[in-house]
mmCIF file of C-alpha atoms in Angstrom:
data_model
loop_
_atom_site.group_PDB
_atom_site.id
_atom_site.type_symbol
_atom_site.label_atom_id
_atom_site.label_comp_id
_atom_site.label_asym_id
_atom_site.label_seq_id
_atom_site.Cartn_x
_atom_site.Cartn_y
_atom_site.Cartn_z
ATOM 1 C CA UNK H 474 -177.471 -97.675 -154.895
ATOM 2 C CA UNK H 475 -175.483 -95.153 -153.144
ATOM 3 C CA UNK H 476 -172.578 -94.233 -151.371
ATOM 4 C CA UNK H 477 -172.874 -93.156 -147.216
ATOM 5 C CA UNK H 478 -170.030 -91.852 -145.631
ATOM 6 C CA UNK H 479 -169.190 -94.202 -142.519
ATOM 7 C CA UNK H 480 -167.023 -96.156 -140.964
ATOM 8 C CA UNK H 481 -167.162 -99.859 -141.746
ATOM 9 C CA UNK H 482 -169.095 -102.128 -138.930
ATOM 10 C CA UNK H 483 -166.821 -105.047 -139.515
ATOM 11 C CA UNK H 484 -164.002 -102.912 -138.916
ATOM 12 C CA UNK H 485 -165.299 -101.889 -135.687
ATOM 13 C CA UNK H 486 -165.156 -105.683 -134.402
ATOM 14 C CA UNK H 487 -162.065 -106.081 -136.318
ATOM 15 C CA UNK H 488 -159.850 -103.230 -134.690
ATOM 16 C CA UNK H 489 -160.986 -104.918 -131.518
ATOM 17 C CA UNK H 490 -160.010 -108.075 -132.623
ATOM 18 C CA UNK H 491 -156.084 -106.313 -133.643
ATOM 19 C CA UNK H 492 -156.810 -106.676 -137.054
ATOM 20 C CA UNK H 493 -156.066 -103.626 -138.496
ATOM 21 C CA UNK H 494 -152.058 -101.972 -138.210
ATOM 22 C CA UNK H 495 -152.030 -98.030 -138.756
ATOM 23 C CA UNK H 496 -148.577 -97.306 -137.969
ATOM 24 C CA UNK H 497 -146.994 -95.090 -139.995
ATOM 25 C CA UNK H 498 -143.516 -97.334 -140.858
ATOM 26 C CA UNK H 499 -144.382 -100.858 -139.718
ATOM 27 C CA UNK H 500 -148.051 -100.892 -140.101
ATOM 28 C CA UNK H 501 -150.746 -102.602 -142.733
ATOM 29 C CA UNK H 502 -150.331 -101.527 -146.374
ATOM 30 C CA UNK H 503 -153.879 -99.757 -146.697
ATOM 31 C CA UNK H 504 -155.489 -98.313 -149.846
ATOM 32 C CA UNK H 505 -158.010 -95.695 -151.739
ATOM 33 C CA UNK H 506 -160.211 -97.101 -154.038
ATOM 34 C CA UNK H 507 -162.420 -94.945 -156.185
ATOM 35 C CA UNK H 508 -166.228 -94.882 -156.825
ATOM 36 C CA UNK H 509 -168.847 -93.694 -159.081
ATOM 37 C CA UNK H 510 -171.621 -92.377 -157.520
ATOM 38 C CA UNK H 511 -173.876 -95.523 -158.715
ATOM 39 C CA UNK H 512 -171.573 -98.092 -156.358
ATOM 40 C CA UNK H 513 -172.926 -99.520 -153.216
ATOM 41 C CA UNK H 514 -171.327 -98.882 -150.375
ATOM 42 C CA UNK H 515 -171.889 -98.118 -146.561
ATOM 43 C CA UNK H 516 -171.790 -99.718 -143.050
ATOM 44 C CA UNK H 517 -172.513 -103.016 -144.913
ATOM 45 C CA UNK H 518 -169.026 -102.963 -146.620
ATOM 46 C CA UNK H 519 -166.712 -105.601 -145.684
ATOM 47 C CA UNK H 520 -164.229 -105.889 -148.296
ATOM 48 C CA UNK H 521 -162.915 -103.676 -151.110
ATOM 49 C CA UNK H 522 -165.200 -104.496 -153.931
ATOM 50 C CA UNK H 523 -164.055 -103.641 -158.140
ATOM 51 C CA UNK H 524 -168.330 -103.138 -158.427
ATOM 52 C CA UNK H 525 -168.921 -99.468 -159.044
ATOM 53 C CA UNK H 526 -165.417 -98.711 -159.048
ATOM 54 C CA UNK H 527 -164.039 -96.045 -161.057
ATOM 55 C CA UNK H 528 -161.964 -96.350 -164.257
ATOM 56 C CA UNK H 529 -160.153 -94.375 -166.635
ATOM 57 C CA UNK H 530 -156.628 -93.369 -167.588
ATOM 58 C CA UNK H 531 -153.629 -93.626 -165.251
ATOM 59 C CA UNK H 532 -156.163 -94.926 -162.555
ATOM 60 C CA UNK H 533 -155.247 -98.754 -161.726
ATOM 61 C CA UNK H 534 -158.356 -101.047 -160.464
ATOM 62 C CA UNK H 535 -158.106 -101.035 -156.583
ATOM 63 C CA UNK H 536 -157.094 -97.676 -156.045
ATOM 64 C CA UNK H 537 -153.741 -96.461 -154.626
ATOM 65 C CA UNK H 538 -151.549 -96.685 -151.367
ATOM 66 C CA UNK H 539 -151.976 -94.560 -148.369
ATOM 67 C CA UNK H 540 -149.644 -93.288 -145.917
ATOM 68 C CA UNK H 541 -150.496 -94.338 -142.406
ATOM 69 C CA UNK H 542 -150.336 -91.417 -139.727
ATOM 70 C CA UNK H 543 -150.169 -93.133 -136.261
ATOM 71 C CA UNK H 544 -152.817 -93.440 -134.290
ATOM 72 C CA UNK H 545 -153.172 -91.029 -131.328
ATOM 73 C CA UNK H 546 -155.113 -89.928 -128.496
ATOM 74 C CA UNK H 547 -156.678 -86.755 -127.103
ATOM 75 C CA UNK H 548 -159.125 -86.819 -123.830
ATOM 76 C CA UNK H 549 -161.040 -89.907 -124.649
ATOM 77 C CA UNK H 550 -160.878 -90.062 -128.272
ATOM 78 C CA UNK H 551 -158.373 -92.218 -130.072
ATOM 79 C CA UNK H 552 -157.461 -90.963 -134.180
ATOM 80 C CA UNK H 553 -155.484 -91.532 -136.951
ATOM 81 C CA UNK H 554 -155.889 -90.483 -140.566
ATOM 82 C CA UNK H 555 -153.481 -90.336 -143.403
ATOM 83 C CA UNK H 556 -151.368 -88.018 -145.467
ATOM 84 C CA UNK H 557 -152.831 -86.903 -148.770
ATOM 85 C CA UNK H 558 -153.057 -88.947 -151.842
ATOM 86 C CA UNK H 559 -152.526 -87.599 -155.443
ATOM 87 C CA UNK H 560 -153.673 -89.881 -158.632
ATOM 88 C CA UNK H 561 -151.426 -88.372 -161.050
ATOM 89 C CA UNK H 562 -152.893 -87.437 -164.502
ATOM 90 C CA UNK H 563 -155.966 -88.697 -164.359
ATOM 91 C CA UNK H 564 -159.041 -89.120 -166.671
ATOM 92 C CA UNK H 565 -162.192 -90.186 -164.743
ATOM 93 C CA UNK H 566 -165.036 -89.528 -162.442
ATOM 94 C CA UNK H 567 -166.041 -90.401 -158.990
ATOM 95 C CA UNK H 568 -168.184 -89.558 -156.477
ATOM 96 C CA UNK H 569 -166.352 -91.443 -153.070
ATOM 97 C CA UNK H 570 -163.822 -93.921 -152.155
ATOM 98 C CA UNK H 571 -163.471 -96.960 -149.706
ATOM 99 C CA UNK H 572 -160.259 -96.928 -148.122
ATOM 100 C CA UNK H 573 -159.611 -100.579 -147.242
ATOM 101 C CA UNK H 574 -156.878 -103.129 -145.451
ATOM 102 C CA UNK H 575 -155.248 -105.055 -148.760
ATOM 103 C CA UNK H 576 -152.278 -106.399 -146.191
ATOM 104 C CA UNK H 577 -155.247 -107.923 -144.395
ATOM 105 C CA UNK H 578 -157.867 -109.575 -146.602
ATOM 106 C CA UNK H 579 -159.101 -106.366 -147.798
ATOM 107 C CA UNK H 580 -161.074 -105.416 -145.304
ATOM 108 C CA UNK H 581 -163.156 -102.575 -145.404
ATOM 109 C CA UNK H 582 -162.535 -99.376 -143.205
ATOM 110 C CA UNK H 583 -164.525 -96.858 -144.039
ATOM 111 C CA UNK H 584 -166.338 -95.490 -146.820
ATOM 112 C CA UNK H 585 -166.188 -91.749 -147.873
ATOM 113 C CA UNK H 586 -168.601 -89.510 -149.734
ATOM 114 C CA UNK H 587 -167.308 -86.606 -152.013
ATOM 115 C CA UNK H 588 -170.663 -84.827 -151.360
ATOM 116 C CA UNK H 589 -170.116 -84.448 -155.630
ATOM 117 C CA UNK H 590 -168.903 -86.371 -158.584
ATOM 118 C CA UNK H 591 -165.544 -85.176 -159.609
ATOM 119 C CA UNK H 592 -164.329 -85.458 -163.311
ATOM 120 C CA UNK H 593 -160.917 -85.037 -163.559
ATOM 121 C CA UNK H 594 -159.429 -84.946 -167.338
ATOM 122 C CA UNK H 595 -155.383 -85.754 -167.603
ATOM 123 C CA UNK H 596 -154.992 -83.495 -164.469
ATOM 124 C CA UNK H 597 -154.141 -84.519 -160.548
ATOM 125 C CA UNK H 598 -156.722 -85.510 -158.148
ATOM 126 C CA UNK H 599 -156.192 -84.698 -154.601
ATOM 127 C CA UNK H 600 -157.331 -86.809 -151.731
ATOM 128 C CA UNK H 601 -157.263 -84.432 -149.014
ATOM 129 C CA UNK H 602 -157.470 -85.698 -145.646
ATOM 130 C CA UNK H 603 -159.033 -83.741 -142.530
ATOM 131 C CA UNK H 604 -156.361 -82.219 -139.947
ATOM 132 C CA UNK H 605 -155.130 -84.854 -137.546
ATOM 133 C CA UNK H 606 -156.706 -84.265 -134.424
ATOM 134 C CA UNK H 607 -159.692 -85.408 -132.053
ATOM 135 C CA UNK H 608 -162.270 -83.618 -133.542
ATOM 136 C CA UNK H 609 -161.255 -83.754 -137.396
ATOM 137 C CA UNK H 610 -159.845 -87.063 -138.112
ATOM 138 C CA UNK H 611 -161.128 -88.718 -140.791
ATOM 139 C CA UNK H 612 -160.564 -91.973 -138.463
ATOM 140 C CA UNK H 613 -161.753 -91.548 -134.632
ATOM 141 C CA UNK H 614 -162.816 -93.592 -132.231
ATOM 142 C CA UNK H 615 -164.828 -91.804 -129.003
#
């Protein structure tokens, strides 16, 4: 078991198929789950999954809501990413997160990898996401 940092293949098909809404005020409600470093997750991922998931104090099963940064485009490359996300007062530990589609089934996005396991003890953790751009989105599509 393990957690690899990708993008989801389903969601591949599925922003193809217009799925998936990442605009910032009338998009898809998406969300960060949490994950011990024992969870399975990868390209295989289709839906959020509770197995592996992280738990502990002021962190609620399915993770938390993101804040959808528009998709753009630069050259070739289309991205989009999302502001920061702060679990407030927390007591756990995780080593990644699935960010995932709840206003759509659930469906996977991508899967990210702390390179770590974090333990956080009644203090804020910080999801910080990559600079938007074509090169550092966490979210890009060449």
């Amino acid at each position: 078991m393990a957690i690899y940092q990708t993008m989801c293949t389903s969601f591949k098909a599925e922003v193809a198929q217009g799925l998936h809404n990442f605009t910032r005020t009338t998009g898809d409600v998406f969300k960060l789950a949490l994950y011990v470093a024992t969870a399975n997750l990868g390209a295989d991922t289709t839906t959020y999954t509770s197995q592996g998931e992280a738990s502990g104090t002021n962190y609620t099963a399915g993770g938390a809501i993101l804040t959808n940064i528009t998709p753009l485009s630069s050259g070739t490359t289309g991205y989009w990413s999302f502001d920061d996300l702060t679990f407030s007062n927390v007591t756990l530990t995780c080593a990644g997160a699935l960010i995932y589609n709840s206003t759509n089934g659930n469906r996977a996005v991508c899967v990210l990898n702390f390179g770590q396991t974090i333990t956080k003890t009644a203090s804020n953790l910080i999801i910080t996401f990559p600079p938007i751009g074509a090169t550092d989105s966490v979210l890009r599509i060449s």
